[in-house]
Every structure is written in structure tokens, then in C-alpha cells.
mmCIF file of C-alpha atoms in Angstrom:
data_model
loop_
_atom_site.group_PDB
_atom_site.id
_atom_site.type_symbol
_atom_site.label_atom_id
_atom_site.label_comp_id
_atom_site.label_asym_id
_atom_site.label_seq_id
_atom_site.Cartn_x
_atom_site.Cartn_y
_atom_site.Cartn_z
ATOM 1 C CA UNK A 1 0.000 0.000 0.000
ATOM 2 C CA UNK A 2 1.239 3.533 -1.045
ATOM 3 C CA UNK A 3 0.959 7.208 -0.080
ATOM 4 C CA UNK A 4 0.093 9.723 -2.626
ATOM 5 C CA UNK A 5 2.926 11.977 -3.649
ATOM 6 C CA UNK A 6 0.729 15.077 -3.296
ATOM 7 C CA UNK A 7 0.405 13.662 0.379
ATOM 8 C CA UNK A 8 4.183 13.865 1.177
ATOM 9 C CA UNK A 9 4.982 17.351 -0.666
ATOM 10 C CA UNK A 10 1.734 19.046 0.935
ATOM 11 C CA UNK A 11 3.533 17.835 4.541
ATOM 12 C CA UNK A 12 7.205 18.985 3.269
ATOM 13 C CA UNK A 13 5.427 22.196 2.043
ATOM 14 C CA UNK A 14 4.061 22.610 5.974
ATOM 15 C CA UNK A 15 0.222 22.600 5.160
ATOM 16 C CA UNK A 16 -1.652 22.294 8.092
ATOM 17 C CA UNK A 17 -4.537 20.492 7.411
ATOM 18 C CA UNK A 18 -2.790 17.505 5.984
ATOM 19 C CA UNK A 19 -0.241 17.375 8.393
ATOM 20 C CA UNK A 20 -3.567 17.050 11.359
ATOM 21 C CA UNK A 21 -5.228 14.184 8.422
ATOM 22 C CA UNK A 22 -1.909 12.491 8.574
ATOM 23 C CA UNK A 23 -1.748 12.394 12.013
ATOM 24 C CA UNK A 24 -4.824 10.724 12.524
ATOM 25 C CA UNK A 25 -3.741 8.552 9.779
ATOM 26 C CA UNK A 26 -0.538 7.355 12.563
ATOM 27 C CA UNK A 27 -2.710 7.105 15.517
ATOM 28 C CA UNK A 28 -5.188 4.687 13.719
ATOM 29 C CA UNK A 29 -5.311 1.277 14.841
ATOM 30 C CA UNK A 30 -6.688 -0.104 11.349
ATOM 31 C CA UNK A 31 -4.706 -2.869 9.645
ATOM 32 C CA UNK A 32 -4.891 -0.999 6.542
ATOM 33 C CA UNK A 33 -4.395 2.559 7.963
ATOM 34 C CA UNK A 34 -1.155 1.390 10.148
ATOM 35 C CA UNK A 35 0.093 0.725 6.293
ATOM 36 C CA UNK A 36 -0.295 3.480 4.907
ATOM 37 C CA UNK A 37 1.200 5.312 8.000
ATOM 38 C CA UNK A 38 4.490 3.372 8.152
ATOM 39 C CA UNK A 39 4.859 4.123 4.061
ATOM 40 C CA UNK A 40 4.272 7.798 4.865
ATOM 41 C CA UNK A 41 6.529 8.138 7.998
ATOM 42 C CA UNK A 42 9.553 5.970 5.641
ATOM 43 C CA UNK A 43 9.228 8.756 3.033
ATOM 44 C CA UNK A 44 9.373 11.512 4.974
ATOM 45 C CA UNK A 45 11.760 10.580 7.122
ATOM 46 C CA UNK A 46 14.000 10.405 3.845
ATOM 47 C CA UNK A 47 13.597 14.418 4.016
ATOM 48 C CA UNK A 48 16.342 14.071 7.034
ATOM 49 C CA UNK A 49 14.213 16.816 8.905
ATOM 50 C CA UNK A 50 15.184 17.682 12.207
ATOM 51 C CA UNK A 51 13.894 20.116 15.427
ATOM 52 C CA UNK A 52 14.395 20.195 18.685
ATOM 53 C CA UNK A 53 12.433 17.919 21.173
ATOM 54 C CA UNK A 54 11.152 18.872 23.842
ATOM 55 C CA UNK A 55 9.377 17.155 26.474
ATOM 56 C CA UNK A 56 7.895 18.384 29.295
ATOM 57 C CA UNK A 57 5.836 16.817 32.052
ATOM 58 C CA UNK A 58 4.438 17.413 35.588
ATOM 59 C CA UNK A 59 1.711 16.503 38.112
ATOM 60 C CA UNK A 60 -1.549 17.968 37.268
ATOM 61 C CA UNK A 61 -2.099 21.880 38.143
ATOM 62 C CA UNK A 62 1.220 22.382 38.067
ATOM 63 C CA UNK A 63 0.655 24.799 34.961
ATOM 64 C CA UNK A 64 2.027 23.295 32.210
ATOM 65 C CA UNK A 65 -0.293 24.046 29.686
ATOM 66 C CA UNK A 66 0.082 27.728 30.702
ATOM 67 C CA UNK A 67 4.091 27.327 30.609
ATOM 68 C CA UNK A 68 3.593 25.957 27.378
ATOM 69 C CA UNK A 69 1.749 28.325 25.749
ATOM 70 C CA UNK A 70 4.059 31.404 27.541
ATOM 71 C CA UNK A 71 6.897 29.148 26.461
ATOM 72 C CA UNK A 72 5.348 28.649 23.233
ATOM 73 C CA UNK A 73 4.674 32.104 22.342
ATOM 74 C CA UNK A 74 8.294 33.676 23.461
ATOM 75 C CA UNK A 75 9.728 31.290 20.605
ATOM 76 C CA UNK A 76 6.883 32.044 17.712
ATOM 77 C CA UNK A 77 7.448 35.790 18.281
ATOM 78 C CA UNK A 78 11.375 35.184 18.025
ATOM 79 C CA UNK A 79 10.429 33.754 14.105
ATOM 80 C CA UNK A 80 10.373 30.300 15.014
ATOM 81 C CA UNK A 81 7.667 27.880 14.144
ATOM 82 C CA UNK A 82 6.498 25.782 17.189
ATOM 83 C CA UNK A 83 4.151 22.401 17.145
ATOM 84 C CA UNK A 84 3.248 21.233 20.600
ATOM 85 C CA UNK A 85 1.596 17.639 21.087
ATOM 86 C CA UNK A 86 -0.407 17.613 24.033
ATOM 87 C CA UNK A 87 -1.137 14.334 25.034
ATOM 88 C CA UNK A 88 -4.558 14.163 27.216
ATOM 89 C CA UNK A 89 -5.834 10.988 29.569
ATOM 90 C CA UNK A 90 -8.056 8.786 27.888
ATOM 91 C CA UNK A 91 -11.176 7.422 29.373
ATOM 92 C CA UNK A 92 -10.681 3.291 30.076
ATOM 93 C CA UNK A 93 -14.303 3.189 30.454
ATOM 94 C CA UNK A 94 -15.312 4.791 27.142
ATOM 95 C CA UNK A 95 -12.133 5.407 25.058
ATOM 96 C CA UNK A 96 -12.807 9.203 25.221
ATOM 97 C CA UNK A 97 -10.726 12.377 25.902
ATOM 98 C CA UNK A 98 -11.453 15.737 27.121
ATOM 99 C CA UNK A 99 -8.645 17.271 24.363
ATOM 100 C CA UNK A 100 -9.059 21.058 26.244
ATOM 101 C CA UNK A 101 -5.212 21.847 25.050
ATOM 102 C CA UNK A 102 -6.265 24.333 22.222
ATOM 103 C CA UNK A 103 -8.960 25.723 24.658
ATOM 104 C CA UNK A 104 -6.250 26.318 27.629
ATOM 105 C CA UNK A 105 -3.437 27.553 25.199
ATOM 106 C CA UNK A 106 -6.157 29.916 23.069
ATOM 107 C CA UNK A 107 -3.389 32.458 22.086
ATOM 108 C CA UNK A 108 -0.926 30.163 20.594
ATOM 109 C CA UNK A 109 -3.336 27.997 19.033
ATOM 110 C CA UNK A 110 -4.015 31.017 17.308
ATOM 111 C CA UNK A 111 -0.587 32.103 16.316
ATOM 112 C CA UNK A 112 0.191 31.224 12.606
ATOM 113 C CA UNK A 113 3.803 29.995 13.513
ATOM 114 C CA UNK A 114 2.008 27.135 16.142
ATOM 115 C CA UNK A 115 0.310 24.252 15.307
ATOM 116 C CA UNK A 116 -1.059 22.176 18.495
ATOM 117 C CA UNK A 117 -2.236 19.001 18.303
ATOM 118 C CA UNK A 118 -4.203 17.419 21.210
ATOM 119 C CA UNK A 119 -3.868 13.428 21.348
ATOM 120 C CA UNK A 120 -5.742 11.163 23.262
ATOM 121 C CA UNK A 121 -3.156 8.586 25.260
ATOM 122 C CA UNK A 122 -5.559 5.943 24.749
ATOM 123 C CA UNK A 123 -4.596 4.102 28.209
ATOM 124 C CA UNK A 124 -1.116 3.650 26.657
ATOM 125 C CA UNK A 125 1.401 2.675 29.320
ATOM 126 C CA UNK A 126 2.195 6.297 31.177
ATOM 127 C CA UNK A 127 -0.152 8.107 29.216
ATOM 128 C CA UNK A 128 1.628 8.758 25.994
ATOM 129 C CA UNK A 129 0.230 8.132 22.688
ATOM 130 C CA UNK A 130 1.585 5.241 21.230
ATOM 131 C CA UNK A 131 1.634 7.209 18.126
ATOM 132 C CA UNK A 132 3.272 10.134 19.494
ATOM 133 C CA UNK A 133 6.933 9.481 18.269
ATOM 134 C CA UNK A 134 5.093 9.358 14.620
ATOM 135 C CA UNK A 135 3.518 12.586 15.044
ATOM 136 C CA UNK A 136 6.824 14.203 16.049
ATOM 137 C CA UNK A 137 8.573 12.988 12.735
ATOM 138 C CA UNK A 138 5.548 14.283 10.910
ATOM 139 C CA UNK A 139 5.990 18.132 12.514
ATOM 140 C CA UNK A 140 9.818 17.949 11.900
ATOM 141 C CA UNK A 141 8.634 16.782 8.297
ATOM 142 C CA UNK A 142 5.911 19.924 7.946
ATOM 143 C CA UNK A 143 9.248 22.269 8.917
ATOM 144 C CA UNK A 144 8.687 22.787 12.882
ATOM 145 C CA UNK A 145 11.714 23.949 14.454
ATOM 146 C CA UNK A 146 10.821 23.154 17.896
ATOM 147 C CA UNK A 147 8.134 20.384 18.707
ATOM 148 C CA UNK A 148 6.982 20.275 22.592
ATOM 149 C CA UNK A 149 5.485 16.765 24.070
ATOM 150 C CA UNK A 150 3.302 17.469 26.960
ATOM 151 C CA UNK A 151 2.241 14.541 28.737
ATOM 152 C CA UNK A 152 -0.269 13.848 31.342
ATOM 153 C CA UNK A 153 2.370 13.384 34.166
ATOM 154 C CA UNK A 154 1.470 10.241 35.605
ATOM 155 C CA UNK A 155 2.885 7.075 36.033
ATOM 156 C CA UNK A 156 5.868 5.849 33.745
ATOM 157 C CA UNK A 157 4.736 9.364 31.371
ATOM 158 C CA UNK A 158 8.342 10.762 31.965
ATOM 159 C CA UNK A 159 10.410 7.857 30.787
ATOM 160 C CA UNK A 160 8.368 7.162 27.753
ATOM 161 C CA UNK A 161 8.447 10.807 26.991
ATOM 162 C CA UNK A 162 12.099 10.898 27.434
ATOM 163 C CA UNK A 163 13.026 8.342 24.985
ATOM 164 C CA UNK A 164 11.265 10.130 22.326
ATOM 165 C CA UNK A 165 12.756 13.988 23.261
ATOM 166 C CA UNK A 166 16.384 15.593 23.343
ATOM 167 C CA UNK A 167 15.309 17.203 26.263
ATOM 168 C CA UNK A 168 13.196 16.961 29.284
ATOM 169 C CA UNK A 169 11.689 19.405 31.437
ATOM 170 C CA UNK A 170 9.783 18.394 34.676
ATOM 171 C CA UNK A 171 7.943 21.450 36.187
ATOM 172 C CA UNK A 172 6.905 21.466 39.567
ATOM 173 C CA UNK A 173 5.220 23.782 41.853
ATOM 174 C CA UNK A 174 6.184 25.827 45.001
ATOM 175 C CA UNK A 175 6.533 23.374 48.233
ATOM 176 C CA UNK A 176 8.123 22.352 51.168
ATOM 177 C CA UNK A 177 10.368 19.625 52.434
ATOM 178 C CA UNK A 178 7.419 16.724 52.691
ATOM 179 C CA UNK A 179 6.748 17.427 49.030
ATOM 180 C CA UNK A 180 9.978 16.942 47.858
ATOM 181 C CA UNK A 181 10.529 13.888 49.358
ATOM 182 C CA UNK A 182 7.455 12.612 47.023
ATOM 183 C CA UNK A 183 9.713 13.372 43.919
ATOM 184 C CA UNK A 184 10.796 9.935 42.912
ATOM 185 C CA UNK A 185 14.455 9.626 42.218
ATOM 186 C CA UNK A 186 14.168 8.212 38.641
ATOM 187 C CA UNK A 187 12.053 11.160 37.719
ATOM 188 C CA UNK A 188 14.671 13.358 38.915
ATOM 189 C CA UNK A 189 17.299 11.739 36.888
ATOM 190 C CA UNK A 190 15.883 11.885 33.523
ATOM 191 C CA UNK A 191 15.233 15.364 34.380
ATOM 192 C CA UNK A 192 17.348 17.821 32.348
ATOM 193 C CA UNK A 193 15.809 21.124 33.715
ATOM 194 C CA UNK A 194 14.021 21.032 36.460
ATOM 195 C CA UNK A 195 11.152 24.154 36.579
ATOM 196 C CA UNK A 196 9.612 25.183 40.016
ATOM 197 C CA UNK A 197 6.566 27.119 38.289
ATOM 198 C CA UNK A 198 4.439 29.902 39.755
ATOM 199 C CA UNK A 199 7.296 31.972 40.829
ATOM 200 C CA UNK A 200 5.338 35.247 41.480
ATOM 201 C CA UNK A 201 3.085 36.886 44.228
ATOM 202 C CA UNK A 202 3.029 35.774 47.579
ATOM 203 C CA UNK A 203 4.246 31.858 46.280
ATOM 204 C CA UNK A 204 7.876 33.698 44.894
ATOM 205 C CA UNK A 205 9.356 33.223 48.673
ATOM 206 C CA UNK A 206 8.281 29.238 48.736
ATOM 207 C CA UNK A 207 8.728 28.739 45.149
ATOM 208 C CA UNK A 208 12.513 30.237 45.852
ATOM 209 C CA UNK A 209 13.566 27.894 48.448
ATOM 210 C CA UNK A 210 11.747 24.774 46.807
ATOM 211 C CA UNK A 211 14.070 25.621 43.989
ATOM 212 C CA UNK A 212 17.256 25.718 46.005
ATOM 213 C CA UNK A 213 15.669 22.191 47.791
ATOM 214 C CA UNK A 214 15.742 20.569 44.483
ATOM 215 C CA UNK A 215 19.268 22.216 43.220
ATOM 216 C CA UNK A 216 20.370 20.822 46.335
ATOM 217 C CA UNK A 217 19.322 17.482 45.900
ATOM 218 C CA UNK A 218 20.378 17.462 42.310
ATOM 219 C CA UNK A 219 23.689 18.300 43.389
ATOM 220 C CA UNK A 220 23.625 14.522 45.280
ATOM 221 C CA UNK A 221 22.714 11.945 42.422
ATOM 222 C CA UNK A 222 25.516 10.433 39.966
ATOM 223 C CA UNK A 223 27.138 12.529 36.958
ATOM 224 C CA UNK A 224 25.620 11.885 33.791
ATOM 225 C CA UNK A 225 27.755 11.510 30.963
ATOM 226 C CA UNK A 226 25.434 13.602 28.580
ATOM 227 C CA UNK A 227 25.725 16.666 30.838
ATOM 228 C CA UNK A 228 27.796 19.598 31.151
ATOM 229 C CA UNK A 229 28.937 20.851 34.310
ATOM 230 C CA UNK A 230 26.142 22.196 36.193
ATOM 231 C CA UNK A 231 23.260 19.713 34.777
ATOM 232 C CA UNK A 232 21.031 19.121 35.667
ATOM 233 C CA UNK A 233 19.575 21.942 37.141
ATOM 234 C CA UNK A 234 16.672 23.586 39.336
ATOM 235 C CA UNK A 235 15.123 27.111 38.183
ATOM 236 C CA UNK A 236 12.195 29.241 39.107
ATOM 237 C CA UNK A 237 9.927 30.484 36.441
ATOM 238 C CA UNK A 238 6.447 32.122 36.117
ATOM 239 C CA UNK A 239 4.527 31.144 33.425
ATOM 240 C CA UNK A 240 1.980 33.402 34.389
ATOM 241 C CA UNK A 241 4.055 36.313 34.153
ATOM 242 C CA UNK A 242 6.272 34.912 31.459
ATOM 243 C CA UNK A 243 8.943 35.482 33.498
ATOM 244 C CA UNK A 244 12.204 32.597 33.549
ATOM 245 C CA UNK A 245 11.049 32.161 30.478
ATOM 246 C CA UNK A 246 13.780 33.472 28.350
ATOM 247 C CA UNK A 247 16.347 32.128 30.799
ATOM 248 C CA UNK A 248 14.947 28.911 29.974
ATOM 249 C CA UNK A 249 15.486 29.031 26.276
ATOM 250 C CA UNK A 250 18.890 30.235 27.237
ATOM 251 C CA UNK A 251 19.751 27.093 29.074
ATOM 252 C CA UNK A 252 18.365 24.553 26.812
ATOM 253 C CA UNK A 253 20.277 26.155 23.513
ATOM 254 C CA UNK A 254 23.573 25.743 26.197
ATOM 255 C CA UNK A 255 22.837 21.612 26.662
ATOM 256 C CA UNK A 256 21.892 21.381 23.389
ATOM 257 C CA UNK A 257 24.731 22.982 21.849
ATOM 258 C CA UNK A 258 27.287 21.063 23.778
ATOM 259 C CA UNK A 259 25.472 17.389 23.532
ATOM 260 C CA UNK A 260 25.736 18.326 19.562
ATOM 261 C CA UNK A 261 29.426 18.937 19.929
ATOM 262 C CA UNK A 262 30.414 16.237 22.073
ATOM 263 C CA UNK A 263 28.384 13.502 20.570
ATOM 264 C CA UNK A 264 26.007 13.238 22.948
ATOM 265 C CA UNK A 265 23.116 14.537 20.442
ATOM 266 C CA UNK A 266 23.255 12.033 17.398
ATOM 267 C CA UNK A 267 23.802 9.143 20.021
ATOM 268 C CA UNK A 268 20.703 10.036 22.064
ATOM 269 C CA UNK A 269 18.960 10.046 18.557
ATOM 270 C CA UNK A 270 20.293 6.368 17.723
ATOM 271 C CA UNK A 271 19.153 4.951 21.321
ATOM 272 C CA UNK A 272 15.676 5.951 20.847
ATOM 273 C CA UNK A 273 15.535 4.407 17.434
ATOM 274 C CA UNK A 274 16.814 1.737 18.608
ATOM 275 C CA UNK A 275 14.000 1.422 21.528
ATOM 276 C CA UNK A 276 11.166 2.157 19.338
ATOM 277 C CA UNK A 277 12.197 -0.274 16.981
ATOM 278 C CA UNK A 278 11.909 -2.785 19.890
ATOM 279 C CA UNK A 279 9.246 -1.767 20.870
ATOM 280 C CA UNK A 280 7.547 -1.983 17.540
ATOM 281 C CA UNK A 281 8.276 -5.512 16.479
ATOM 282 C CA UNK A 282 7.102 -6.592 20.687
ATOM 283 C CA UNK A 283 3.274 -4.457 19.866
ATOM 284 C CA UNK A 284 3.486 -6.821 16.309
ATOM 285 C CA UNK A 285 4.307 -9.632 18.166
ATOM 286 C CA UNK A 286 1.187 -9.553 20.703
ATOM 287 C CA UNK A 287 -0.759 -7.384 17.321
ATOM 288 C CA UNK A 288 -0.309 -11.631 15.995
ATOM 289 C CA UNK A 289 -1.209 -13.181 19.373
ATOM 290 C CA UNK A 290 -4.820 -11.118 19.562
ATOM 291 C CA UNK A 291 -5.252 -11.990 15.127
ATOM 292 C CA UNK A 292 -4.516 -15.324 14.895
ATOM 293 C CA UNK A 293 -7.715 -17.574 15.393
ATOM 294 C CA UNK A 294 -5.737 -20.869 16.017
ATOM 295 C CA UNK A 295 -3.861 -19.011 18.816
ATOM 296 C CA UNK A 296 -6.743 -16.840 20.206
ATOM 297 C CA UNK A 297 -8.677 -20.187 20.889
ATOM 298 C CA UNK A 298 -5.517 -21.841 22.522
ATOM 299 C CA UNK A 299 -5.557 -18.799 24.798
ATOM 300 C CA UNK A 300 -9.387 -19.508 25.858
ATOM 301 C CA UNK A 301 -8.618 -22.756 26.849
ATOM 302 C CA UNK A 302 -4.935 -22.208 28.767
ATOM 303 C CA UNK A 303 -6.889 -19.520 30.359
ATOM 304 C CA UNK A 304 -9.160 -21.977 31.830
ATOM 305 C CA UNK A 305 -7.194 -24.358 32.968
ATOM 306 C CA UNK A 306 -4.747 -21.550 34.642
ATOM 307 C CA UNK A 307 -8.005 -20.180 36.193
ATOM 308 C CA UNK A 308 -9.085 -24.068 37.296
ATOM 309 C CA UNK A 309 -5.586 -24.241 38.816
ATOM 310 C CA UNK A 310 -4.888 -27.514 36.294
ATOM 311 C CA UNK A 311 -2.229 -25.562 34.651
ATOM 312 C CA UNK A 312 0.644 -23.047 36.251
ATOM 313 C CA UNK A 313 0.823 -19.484 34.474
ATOM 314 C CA UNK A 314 4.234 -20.208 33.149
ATOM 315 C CA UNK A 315 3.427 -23.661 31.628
ATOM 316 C CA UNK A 316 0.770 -22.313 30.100
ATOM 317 C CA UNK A 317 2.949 -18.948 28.342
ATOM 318 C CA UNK A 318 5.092 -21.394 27.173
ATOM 319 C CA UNK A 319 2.592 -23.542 25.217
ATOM 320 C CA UNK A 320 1.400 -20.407 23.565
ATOM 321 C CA UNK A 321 5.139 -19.200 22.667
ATOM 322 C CA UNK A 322 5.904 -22.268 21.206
ATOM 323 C CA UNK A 323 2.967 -22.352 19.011
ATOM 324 C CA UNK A 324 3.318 -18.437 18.373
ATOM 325 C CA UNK A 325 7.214 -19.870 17.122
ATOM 326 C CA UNK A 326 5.896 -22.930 14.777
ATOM 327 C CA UNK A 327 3.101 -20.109 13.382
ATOM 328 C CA UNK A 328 6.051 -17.471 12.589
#
């Protein structure tokens, strides 16, 4: 199955409305659909377009939707062109999604250097889109220079999103010592910026000494060998008052600039590859185990006899593995 030519060239040329068609086209689960996305995403990533990726995550009402969109706007009004996938929680029950991003970010939505996208996670594992990585090559395709990934912040969000990104940014808000001992550690050590948000009014103070709290504790976990000296780091911004905000931008050109000199960059680029590919062929793998009549039945009845207790879990994967081998 094929893409149209006019398809590719209307997404190299940056036109909107195909680039949103084409990425519901990647986040379809239809046999025939999934096609046609993998021959689009192989052309286009023959273009060898690039932007920056950045991901960004945080509990919920920490303001990231409002740091995106101050974010979001500082780089649009320096001539850049910005496309931010907002991944929202997806109903288990019924499958649906608020999708509020372009209501909460009204401004940049708005802005004809932006282009947001709101994505339902579709209970993927941490809340990202399984599609998401696709949609990112599609933006770099359409000529983005930056492309944001918010995620819902929950869960194993953060590591997904940072083997899709070049950089991560974890924003928190203004607290005290209790808090911070909630932070886990691994979330702290994918972080490459941390953000203590809503840095103004009467929270400034708190949202000060949170900031040294987490610089502090930064300061205690194990060099990484993609950093420069003095990353990680812990900075206080106000979205609200779009203050930090240049600062920000500041920093991440630093990191970025020296992971592209020492190496750091491209290899980062290469892992992730590498653990999508993975990842793909393991989702086609179990894709098989839920299409394959003969092996959908076995399952019925090695589910029974696990459930009867005439057949332990591990016997039972085995049977189906073997017959998932002599199928392949």
C-alpha cells in the first residue's frame, strides 16, 4: 500500500490540514491505515528533517499548559515555528478524551507559527500516545523547528516521553520539604531542567527555596555523561508572568549545543531508534497473538485451565510461545 505523492509534498510544504489528516492517519489502529502510516513516515523521514524535542511533564495543576503556551509564544514571536503535542488521559471506560489543550493555550493555538495538536493517550502505558513518536517525525517533516510533548504526568509518562525527546523538562510547583521527598528519584534523573513554576506573588518566597531544595538534591545523584557541568539543574519560572522564560530558552540552547558537539546529540537520537524499533516488532508480536484464530482459541482454553488451577501461568505462556514460534 502507497501514499500519494501530493500527500508527502503538501507535509514537506508545511500545510496544516494535511499534516492534522496524517496524524490521525498514525494514531489509527486499522490494519490498513497502520500501512499506509508506516509508508508515509519511511518517506518523509528520507527528508532528514530535524527540530528540537522537547518534552515536558508534571503533576496535574502544576501549569504546564500555561508554561507551554508562555513558552510557546516567546519562541513564535522570536520567528520560530512551534508544534506542541499535548497528550490528554483517555477514558478506560469509554475510550474518550477531554482534548481542552487548544482551549487552555487559546493564544498560541491562534498564532500562525504554532500548530497544536491534542492526542488522546488511549490508556497507553504512562499516558503517551503510542503514536506520538510518529507525530513528532511528521511536525519535523511539515518544517517545525521546535516540537513540545506534553504529557499527562502520571505514572511511567516521563520515561516514555524521554526516549522520544532531546530534552526533558519536569515542572513542579512551590513546596516544602514533605513534598519533595514525594519526587521519585528516577524522575529526577531523567530530568534535564528542572522548573519550580508559579514563581510570582506571595508563592515567589516558597517557590525560591523549593528551587534551592531541588538544586540541592540534584547536586547529590551520579554525573551523567550527557551533561555539562552544572546539569542538571533547578530554576524558578512564572509562566503566568512569562517570566524565567527566556532564561529557559537560554539554558536549553547551552545543553543542546554542547550534547551536539560532544556527541552526545546524534547518540541520544540512535538509542531511541533503537527502543522504538523494539518496541515496535514486541506491539506486532502480541498485534499476531490477539489476530490469529488458532492461537486466540488456545488462549481460551490455557486460560481456563490456569483459572481451574490444572495448569501453572508459566506452563501455560510457554505452550502459547511455542505455538506463536511454529506459526512465525
Amino acid at each position: 500500500m502507497d501514499v500519494d505523492a501530493k500527500t508527502v509534498e503538501a507535509i514537506l510544504s508545511g500545510d496544516r490540514r494535511i499534516l492534522a489528516r496524517a496524524i490521525t492517519l498514525v494514531e489509527s489502529t486499522r490494519a490498513d491505515h497502520r500501512a499506509l502510516a508506516v509508508n508515509l513516515i519511511d518517506r518523509l523521514t528520507q527528508a532528514k528533517r530535524s527540530a528540537l524535542r522537547i518534552g515536558l511533564s508534571g503533576t496535574p495543576g502544576v501549569g504546564k499548559s500555561t508554561f507551554t503556551e508562555s513558552f510557546g509564544m516567546m519562541l513564535v514571536e522570536q520567528g520560530l515555528k512551534v508544534a506542541v503535542l499535548a497528550v490528554d488521559p483517555s477514558s478506560k471506560r469509554s475510550g474518550g478524551s477531554i482534548l481542552g489543550d487548544k482551549t487552555r493555550m487559546d493564544r498560541l493555538s491562534r498564532h500562525p507559527n504554532a500548530f497544536i495538536r491534542p492526542s488522546p493517550s488511549s490508556a497507553a502505558l504512562g499516558g503517551v500516545a503510542r503514536r506520538t513518536r510518529e507525530a513528532i517525525t511528521l511536525c519535523e517533516a511539515a518544517g517545525f523547528d521546535v516540537v513540545l510533548v506534553e504529557t499527562v504526568g502520571v505514572g511511567q509518562s516521563e520515561v516514555m516521553v524521554a526516549d522520544m525527546t532531546d530534552l526533558f523538562l519536569l515542572l513542579l510547583a512551590p513546596a516544602g520539604g514533605d513534598e519533595l521527598q514525594g519526587v521519585k528519584r528516577g524522575i529526577m534523573e531523567i530530568a534535564d531542567l528542572i522548573l519550580v513554576n508559579k514563581a510570582d506573588g506571595d508563592l515567589k518566597p516558597t517557590a525560591i527555596r523549593t528551587c534551592a531544595d531541588y538544586a540541592g538534591a540534584l547536586r547529590l545523584l551520579r554525573k551523567r555523561p550527557q551533561d555539562p557541568r552544572g546539569f542538571p539543574k533547578a530554576m524558578t519560572v512564572s509562566a503566568l508572568e512569562e517570566d524565567g522564560l527566556e532564561k529557559t530558552w537560554e539554558e536549553i540552547q547551552t545543553l543542546t549545543d554542547w550534547r551536539r558537539t560532544k556527541g552526545q546529540f546524534a547518540a541520544n537520537r540512535a538509542r531511541q531508534a533503537e527502543v522504538w524499533f523494539q518496541d515496535e516488532v514486541r506491539r506486532g508480536v502480541l498485534a499476531q497473538l490477539d489476530q490469529d484464530e488458532r492461537l486466540q482459541k488456545m488462549q481460551l482454553e490455557l486460560r481456563e485451565k490456569v483459572m481451574n488451577g490444572a495448569l501453572s501461568p508459566d506452563a501455560a505462556a510457554a505452550e502459547v510461545l511455542l505455538a506463536l514460534k511454529t506459526a512465525v
